[in-house]
Short mmCIF file of C-alpha atoms and ligand atoms in Angstrom, two decimals:
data_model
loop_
_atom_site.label_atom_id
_atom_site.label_comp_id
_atom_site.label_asym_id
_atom_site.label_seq_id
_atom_site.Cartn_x
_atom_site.Cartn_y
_atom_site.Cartn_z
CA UNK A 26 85.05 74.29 141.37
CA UNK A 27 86.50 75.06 137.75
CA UNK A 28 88.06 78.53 137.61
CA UNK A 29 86.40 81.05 135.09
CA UNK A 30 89.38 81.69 133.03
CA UNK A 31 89.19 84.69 130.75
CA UNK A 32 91.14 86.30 128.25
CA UNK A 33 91.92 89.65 126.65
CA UNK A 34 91.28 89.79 123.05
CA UNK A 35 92.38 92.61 120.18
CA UNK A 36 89.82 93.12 118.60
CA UNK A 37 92.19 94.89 115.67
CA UNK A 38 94.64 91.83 114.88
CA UNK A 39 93.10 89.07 117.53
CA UNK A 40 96.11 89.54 119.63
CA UNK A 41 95.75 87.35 123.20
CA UNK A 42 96.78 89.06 126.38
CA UNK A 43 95.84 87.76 129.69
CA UNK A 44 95.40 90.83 131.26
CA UNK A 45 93.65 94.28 130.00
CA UNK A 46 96.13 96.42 128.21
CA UNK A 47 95.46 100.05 126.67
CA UNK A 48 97.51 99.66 123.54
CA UNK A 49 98.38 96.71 121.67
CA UNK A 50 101.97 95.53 121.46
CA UNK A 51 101.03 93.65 118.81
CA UNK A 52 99.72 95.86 115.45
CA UNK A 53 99.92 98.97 118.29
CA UNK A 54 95.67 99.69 118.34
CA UNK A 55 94.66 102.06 121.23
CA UNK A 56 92.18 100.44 123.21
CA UNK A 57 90.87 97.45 121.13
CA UNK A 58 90.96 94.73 124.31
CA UNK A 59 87.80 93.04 124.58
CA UNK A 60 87.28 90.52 127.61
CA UNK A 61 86.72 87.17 126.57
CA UNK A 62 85.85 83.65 128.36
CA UNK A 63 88.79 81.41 126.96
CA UNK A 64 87.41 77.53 126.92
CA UNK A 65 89.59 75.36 129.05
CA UNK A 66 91.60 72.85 126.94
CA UNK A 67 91.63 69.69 128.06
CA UNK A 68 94.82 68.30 128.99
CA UNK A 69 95.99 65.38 127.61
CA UNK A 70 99.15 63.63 127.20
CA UNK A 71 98.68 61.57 123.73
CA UNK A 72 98.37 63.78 120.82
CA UNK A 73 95.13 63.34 119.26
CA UNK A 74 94.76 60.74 116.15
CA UNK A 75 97.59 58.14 117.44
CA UNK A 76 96.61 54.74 116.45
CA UNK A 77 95.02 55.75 113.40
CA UNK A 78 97.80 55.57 110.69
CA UNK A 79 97.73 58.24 108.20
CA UNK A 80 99.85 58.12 104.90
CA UNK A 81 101.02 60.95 102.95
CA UNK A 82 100.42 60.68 99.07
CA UNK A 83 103.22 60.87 96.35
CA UNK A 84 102.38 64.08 94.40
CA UNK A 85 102.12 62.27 90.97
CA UNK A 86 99.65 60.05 92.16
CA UNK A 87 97.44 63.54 93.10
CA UNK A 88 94.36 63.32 90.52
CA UNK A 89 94.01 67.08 88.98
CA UNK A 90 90.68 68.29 89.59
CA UNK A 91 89.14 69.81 86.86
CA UNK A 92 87.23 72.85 88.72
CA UNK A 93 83.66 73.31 87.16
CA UNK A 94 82.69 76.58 87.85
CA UNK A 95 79.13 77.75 88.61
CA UNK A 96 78.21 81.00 86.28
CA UNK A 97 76.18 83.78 87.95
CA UNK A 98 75.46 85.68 84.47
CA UNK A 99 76.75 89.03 85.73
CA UNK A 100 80.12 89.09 83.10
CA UNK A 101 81.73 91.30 85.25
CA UNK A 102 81.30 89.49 88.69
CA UNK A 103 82.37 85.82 87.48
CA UNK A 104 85.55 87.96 85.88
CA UNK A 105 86.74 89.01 89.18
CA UNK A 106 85.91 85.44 90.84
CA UNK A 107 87.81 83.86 88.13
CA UNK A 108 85.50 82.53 85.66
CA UNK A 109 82.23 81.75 88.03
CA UNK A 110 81.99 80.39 91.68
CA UNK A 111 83.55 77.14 92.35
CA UNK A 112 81.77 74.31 94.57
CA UNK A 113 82.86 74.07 98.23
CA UNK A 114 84.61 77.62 98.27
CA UNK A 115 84.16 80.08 101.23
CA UNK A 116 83.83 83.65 99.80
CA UNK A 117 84.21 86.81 101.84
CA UNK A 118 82.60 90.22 100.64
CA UNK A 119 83.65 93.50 102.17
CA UNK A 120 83.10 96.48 101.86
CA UNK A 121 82.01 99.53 103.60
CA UNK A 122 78.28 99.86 104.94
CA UNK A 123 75.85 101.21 102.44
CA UNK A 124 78.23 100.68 99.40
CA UNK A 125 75.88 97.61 98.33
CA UNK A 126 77.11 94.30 99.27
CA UNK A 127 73.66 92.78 99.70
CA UNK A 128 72.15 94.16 96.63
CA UNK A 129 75.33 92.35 94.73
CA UNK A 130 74.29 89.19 96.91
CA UNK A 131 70.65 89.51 96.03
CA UNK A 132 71.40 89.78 92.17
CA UNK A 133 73.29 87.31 91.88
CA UNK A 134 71.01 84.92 93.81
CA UNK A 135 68.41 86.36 91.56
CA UNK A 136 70.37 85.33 88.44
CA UNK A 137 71.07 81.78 89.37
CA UNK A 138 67.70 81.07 88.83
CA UNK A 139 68.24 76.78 88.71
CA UNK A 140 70.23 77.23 92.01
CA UNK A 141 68.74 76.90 95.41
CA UNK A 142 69.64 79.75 97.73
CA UNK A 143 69.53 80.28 101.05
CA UNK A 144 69.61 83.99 102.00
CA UNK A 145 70.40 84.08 105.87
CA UNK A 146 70.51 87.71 107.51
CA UNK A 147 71.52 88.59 110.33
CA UNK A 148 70.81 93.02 109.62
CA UNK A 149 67.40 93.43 107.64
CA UNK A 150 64.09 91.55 108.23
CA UNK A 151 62.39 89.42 105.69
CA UNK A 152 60.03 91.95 104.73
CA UNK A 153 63.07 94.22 103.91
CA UNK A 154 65.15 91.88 102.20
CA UNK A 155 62.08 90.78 99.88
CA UNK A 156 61.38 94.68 99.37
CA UNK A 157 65.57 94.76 97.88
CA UNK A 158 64.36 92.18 95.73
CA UNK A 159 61.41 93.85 94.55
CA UNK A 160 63.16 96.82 93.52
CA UNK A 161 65.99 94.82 92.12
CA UNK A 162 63.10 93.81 89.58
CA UNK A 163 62.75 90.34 90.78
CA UNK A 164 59.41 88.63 89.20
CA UNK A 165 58.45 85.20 90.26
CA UNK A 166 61.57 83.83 92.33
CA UNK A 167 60.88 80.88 93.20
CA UNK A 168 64.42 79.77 94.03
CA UNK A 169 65.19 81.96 97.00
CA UNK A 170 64.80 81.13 100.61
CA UNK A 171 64.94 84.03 103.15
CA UNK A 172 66.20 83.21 106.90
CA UNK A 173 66.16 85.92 109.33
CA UNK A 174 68.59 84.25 112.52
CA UNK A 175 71.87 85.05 114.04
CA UNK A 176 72.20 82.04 116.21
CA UNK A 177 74.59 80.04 113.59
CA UNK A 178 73.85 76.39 115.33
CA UNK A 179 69.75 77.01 114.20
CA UNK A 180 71.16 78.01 110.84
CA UNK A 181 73.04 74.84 110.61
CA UNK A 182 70.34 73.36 111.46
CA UNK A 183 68.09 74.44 108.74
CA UNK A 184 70.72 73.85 106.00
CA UNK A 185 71.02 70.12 107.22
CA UNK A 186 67.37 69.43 107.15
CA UNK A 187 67.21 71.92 103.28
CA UNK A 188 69.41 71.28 100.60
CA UNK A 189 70.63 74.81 99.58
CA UNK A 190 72.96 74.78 96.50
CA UNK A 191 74.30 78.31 97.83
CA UNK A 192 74.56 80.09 101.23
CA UNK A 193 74.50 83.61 101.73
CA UNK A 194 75.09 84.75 105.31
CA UNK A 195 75.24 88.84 105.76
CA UNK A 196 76.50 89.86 107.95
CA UNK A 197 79.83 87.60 109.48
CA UNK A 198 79.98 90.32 112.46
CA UNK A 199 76.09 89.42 113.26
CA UNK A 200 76.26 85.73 113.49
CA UNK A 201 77.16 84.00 117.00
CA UNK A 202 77.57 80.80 118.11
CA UNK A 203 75.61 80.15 121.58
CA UNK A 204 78.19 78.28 123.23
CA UNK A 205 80.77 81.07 123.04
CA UNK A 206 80.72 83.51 126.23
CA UNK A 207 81.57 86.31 123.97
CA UNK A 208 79.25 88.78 122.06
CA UNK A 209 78.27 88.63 117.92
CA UNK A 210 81.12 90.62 116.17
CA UNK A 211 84.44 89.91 118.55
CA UNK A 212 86.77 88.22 117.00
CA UNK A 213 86.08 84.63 118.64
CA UNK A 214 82.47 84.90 117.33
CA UNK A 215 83.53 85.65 113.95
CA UNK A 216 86.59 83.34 113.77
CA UNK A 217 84.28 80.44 115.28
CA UNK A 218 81.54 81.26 112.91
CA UNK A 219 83.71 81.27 109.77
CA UNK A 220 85.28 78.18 111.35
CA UNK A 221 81.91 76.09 111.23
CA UNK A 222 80.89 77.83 107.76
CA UNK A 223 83.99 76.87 106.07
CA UNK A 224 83.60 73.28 107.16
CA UNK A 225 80.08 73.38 105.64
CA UNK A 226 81.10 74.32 102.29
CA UNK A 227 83.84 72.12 102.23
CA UNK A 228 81.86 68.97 103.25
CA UNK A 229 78.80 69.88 101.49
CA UNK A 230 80.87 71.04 98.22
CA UNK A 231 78.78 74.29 97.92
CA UNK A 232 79.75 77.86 97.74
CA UNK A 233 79.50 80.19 100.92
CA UNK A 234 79.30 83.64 100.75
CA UNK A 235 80.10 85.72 103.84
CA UNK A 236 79.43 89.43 103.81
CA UNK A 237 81.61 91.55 106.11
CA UNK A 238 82.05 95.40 107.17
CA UNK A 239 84.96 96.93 106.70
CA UNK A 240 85.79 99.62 109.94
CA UNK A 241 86.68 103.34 109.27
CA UNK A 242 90.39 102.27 109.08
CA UNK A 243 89.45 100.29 106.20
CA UNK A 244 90.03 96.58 107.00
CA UNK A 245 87.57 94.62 107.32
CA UNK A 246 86.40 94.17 111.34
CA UNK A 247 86.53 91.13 113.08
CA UNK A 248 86.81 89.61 109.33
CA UNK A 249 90.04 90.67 108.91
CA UNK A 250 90.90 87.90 111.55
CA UNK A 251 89.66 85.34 108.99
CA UNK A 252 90.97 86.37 105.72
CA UNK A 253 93.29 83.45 105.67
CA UNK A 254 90.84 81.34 106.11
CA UNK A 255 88.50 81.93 102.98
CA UNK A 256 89.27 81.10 99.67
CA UNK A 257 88.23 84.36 98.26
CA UNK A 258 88.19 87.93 99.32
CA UNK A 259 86.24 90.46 97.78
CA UNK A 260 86.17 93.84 98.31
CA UNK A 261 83.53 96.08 96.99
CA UNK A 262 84.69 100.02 96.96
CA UNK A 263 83.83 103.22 95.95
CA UNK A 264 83.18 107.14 96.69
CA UNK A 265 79.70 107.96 98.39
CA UNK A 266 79.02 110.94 96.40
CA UNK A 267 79.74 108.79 92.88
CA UNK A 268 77.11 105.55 91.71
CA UNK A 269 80.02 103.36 90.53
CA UNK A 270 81.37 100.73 92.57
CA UNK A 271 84.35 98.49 91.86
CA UNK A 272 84.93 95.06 92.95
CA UNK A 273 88.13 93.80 93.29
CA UNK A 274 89.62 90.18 94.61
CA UNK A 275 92.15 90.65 97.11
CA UNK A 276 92.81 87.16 97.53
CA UNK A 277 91.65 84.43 94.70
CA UNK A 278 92.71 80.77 95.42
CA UNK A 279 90.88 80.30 92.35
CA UNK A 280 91.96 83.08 89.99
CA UNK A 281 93.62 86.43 89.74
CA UNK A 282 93.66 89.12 91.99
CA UNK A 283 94.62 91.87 89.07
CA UNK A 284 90.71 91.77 87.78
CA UNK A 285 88.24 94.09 88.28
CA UNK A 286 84.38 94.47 87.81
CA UNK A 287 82.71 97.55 87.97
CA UNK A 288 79.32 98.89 88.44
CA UNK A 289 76.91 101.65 88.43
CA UNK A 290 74.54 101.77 90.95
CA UNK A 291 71.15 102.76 89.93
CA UNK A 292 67.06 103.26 91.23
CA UNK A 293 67.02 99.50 90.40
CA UNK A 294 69.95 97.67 91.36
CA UNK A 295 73.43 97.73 90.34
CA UNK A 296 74.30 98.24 86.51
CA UNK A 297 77.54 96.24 84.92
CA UNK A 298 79.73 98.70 83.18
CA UNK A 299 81.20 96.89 80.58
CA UNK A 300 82.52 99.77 78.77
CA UNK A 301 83.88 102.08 81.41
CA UNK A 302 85.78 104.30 78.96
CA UNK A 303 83.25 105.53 77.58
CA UNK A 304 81.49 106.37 80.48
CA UNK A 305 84.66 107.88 82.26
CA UNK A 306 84.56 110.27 79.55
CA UNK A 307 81.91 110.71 78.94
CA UNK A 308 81.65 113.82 81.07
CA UNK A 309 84.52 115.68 79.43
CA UNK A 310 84.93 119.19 78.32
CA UNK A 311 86.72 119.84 75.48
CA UNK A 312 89.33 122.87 75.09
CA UNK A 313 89.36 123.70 78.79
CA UNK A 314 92.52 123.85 80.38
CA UNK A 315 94.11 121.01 83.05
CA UNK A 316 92.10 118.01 81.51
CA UNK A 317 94.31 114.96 79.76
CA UNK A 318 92.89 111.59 79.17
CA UNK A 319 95.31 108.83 80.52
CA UNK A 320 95.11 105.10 79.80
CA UNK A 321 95.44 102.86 82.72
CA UNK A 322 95.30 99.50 83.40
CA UNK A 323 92.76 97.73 85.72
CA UNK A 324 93.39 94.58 86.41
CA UNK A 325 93.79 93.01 82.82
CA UNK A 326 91.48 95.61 81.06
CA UNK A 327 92.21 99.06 80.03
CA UNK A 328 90.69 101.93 81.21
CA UNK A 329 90.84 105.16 79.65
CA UNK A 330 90.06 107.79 82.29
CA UNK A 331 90.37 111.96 82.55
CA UNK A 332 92.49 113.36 84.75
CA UNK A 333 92.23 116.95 85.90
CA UNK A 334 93.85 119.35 87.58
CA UNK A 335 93.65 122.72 88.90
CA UNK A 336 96.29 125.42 89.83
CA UNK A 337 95.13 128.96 91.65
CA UNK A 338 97.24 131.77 93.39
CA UNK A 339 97.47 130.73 96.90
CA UNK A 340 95.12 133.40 98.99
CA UNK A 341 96.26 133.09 101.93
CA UNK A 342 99.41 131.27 104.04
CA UNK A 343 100.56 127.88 103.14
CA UNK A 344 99.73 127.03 99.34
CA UNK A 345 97.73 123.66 99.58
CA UNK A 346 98.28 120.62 97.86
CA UNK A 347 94.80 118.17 97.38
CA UNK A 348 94.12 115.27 95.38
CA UNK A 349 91.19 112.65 94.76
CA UNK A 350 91.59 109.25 93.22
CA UNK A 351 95.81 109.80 93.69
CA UNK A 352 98.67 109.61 96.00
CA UNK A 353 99.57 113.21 97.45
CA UNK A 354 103.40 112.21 98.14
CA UNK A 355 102.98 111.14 94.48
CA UNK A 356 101.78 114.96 93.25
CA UNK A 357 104.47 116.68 95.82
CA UNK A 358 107.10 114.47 93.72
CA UNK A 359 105.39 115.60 90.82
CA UNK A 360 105.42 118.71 91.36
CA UNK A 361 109.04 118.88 92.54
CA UNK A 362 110.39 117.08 88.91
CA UNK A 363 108.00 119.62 87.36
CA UNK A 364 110.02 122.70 88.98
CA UNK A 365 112.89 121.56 88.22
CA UNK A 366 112.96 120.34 85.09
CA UNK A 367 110.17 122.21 83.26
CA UNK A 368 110.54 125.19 85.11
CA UNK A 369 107.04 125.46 86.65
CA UNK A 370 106.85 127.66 89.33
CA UNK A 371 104.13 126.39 91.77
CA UNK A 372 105.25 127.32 95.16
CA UNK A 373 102.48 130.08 95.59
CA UNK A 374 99.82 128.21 93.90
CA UNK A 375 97.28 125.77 95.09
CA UNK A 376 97.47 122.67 93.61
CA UNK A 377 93.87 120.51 92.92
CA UNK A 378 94.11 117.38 91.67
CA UNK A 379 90.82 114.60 90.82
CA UNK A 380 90.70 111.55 88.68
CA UNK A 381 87.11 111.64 87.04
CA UNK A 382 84.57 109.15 88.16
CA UNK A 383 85.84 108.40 91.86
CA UNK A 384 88.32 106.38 90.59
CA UNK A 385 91.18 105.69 91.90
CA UNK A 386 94.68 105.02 90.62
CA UNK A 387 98.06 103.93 92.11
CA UNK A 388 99.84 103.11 88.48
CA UNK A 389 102.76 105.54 87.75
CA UNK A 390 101.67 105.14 84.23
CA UNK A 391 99.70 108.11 85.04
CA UNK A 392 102.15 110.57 85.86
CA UNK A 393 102.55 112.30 82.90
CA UNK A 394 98.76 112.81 82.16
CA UNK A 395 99.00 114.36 85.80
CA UNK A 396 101.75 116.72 85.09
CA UNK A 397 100.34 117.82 81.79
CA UNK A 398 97.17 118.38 83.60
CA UNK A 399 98.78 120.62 86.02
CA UNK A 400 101.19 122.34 83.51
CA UNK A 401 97.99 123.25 81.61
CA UNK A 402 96.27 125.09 84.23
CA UNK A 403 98.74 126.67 85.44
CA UNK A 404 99.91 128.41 81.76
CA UNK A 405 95.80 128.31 80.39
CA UNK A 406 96.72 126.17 77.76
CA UNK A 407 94.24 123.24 77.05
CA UNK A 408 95.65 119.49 76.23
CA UNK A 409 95.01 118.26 72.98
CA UNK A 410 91.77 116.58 72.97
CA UNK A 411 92.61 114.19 70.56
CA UNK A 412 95.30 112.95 72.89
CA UNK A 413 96.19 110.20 75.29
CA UNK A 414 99.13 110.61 77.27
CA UNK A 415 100.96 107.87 79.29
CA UNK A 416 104.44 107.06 81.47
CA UNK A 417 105.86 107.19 84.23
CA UNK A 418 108.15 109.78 85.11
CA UNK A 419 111.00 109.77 86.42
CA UNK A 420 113.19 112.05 89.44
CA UNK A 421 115.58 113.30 86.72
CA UNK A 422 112.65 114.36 84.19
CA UNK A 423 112.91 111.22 81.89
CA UNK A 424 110.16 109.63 81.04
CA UNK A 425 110.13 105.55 81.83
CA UNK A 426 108.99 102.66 80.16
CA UNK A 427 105.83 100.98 81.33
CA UNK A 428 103.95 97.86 80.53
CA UNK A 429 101.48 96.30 78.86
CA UNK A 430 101.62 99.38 76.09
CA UNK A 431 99.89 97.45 73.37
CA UNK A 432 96.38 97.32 75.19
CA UNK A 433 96.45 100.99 76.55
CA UNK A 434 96.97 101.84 72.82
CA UNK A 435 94.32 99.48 71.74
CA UNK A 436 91.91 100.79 73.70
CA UNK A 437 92.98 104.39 72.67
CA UNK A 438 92.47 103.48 69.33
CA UNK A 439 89.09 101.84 69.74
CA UNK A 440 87.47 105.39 71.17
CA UNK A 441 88.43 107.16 68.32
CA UNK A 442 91.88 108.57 69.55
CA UNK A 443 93.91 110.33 67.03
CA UNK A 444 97.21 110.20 68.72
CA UNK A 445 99.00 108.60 71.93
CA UNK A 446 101.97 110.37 73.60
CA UNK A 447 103.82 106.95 75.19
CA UNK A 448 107.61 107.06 76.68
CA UNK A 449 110.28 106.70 73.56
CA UNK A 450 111.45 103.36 74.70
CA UNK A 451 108.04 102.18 74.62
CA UNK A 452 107.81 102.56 70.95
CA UNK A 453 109.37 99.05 70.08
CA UNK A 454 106.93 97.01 71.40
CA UNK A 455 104.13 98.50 69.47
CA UNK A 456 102.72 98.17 66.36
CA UNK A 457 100.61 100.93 65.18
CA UNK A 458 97.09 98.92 64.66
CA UNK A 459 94.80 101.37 62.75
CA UNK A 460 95.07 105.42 62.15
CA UNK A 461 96.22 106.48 65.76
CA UNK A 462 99.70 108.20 65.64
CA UNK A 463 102.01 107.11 68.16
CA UNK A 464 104.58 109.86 69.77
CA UNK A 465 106.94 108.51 71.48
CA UNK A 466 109.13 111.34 74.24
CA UNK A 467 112.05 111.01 76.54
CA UNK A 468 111.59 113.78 78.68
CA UNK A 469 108.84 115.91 80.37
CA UNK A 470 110.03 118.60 78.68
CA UNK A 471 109.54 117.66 75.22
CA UNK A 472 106.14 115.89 76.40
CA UNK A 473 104.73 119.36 77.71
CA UNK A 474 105.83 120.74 74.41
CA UNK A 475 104.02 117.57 72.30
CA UNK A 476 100.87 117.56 74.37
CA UNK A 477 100.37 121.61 74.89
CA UNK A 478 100.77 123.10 71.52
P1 LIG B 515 73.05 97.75 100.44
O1 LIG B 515 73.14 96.64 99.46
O2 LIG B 515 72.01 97.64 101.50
O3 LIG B 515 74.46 98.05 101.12
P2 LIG B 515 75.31 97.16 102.14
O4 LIG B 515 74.72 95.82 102.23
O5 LIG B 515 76.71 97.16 101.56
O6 LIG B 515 75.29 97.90 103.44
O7 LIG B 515 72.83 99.08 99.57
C1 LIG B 515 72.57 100.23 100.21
C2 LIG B 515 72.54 101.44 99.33
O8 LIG B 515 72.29 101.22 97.96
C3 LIG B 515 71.44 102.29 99.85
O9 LIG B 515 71.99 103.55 100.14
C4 LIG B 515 70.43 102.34 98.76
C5 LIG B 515 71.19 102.01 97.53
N1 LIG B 515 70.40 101.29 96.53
C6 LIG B 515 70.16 101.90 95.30
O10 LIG B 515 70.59 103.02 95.04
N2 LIG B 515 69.44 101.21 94.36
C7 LIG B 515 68.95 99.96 94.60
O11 LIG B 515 68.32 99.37 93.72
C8 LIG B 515 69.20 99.36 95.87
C9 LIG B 515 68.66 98.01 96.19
C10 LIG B 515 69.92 100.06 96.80
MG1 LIG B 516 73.76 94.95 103.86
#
């Protein structure tokens, strides 16, 4: 009789051990080893394929594909895909639960209206799913086809006997495969079912889309083990108590990764932003203190965005340090240049500090609308309104050169900006394009003195 073999699987990084272990030596996960039923290989001596004779191809006489791209008509969706969907790619949308993944999937189904779509779920009924669509506004679709099924060989089945133009599956960690001993979500399940999906859209030359949760740790479960294997990875972010949502590309065989879309969502669906200055600051109070308006960039685009911050006696013990939308090690440093070369005493105050919007930023292009913000609540001062400050600062209190300079003073210019504070080395790659003043400072000193007067 055969022996049942079985394995131990990570569920974290899809580690193999043969017996259970607690932690994983691997990417060190407590308790992530899931049993699994490991098919016996079949032993054979010849490697498979001998006898057929396969050639490899001089590059130069490779053909270059020209890749048309299918457009979904939501600008700021086929910017982060790279200029639309391309046939026969396998695209993989995280994100956490409830952040609206299949409302972006419905949409754009709903847009390609001269596509045929196949909208397989493994999470919502078909009643639910066409009540999405109803609120999304949808009037006479004719172009959608709902599947309710987990069992990924029936779905096969019904694409081979349709002809879909585009599959949707959501959710990866819901399909299964029968013939696999282990449940829907492990990593075999999910690495077999990506397996047989990416062979369908690159035999059948149409576009896949698989949606995916991402854990509390914040990769994506059980998808994380198939990351390499897509063409595309999407991630779709942003803070619960805020309605806009950013998509990003974390991995683009057919594009960048720098580019960003971003949304609002709203009673009916999600909204592109295609102005998101404006509506980052839109909220903003003029002539309090511990407010500056920074330009970053996203992706290719600026973004101008308000960053605040607020500094109170400590009441009681340890004075605390918080931030939203920025790097805490990065305000601590901050703070420390700050004391040292500007003379701010903060080591009994509490330090607060939020980027508007939910955003969040990880350029150091920001740090010197950061320390004005905190230099102007702590002395009661407000910023210049008029103002956009930007650089990167530096451990000795000098302010550094950062890139792309031109667009963040563009964009400054284009919302009505009267002046932009941007590090003195800076200043020879730009132009001055219209009535904005450009200052350009050395030091955080002379900055705080510029921006707070
Ligand atoms: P959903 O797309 O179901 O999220 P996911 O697939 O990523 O889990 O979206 C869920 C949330 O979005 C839910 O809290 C309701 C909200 N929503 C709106 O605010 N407006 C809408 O038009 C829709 C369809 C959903
Ligand atoms: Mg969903």
């Amino acid at each position: 009789m055969a022996k049942i073999l079985t394995k131990y699987v990570c569920q974290s990084c899809g580690y193999v051990s043969p017996r259970w272990v607690g932690k994983c030596p691997n990417c060190s996960e407590w308790n992530t080893f899931v049993e699994e039923a490991s098919q016996p290989m079949k032993a054979s001596r010849k490697p498979s394929g001998v006898g057929s004779k396969i050639e490899p191809i001089p590059m130069q006489d490779v053909e270059k594909e020209d890749v048309p791209r299918i457009k979904t008509n939501i600008i700021e969706f086929d910017r982060v895909l790279g200029g639309g969907l391309v046939h026969g790619s396998l695209i993989l949308l995280g994100g956490d639960p409830g952040i609206g993944k299949s409302t972006l999937m419905m949409q754009m189904a709903l847009e390609l209206k001269d596509q045929v779509i196949l909208y397989v779920s493994g999470e919502e009924s078909i009643r639910q799913i066409k009540m999405r669509a109803e609120r999304l506004q949808a009037r006479e679709v004719k172009n959608v086809l709902l599947l309710a099924e987990t069992n990924l060989d029936l779905i096969l089945d019904v694409i081979d006997r349709g002809e879909p133009d585009l599959i949707i599956v959501d959710s990866i960690q819901t399909m299964y495969r029968p013939g696999l001993e282990s449940a829907p979500g492990s990593v075999s399940q999910v690495r077999e079912s990506t397996a047989l999906l990416l062979r369908l859209a690159k035999t059948r030359g149409i576009p896949v889309f698989v949606v995916g949760h991402v854990t509390k740790e914040g990769t994506i479960a059980g998808p994380r083990v198939i990351e390499h294997m897509v063409d595309t990875v999407l991630q779709f972010e942003g803070e619960a108590h805020y309605s806009y949502r950013i998509l990003r590309a974390l991995k683009n065989r057919y594009g960048s990764t720098n580019e960003i879309g971003i949304f609002e969502m709203h009673d009916s669906g999600l909204r592109e932003v295609q102005n998101p200055s404006a509506v980052f600051l839109s909220e903003r109070h003029f002539g309090t203190s511990g407010s500056t308006v920074v330009a970053s960039i996203e992706g290719s685009r600026p973004i101008l965005i308000e960053v605040q911050a607020l500094v109170t006696p400590t009441s009681y013990g340890m004075p605390q340090r918080n931030t939203t939308g920025f790097d805490l090690r990065r305000l601590s440093l901050l703070l420390a240049v700050l004391e040292k070369r500007v003379g701010l005493h903060v080591g009994s105050f509490d330090v607060f500090v939020n980027i508007a919007g939910g955003v969040k930023i990880d350029e150091p292009a920001v740090d010197l609308g950061i320390a004005t913000s905190i230099t102007s609540s702590l002395r009661d001062v407000p910023v210049d309104s008029t103002s956009v400050a930007v650089g990167e600062i530096g451990l000795g209190g000098e302010i550094r050169t950062i890139g792309q300079i031109e667009k963040r003073v563009q964009e400054a210019t284009k919302l009505g900006f009267k002046r932009i504070v941007v590090p003195q080395n800076n200043l020879k790659n730009v132009t001055p394009n219209g009535d904005i003043e450009i200052v350009g400072v050395d030091r955080v000193e002379k900055a705080m003195e510029v921006l707070l007067s």
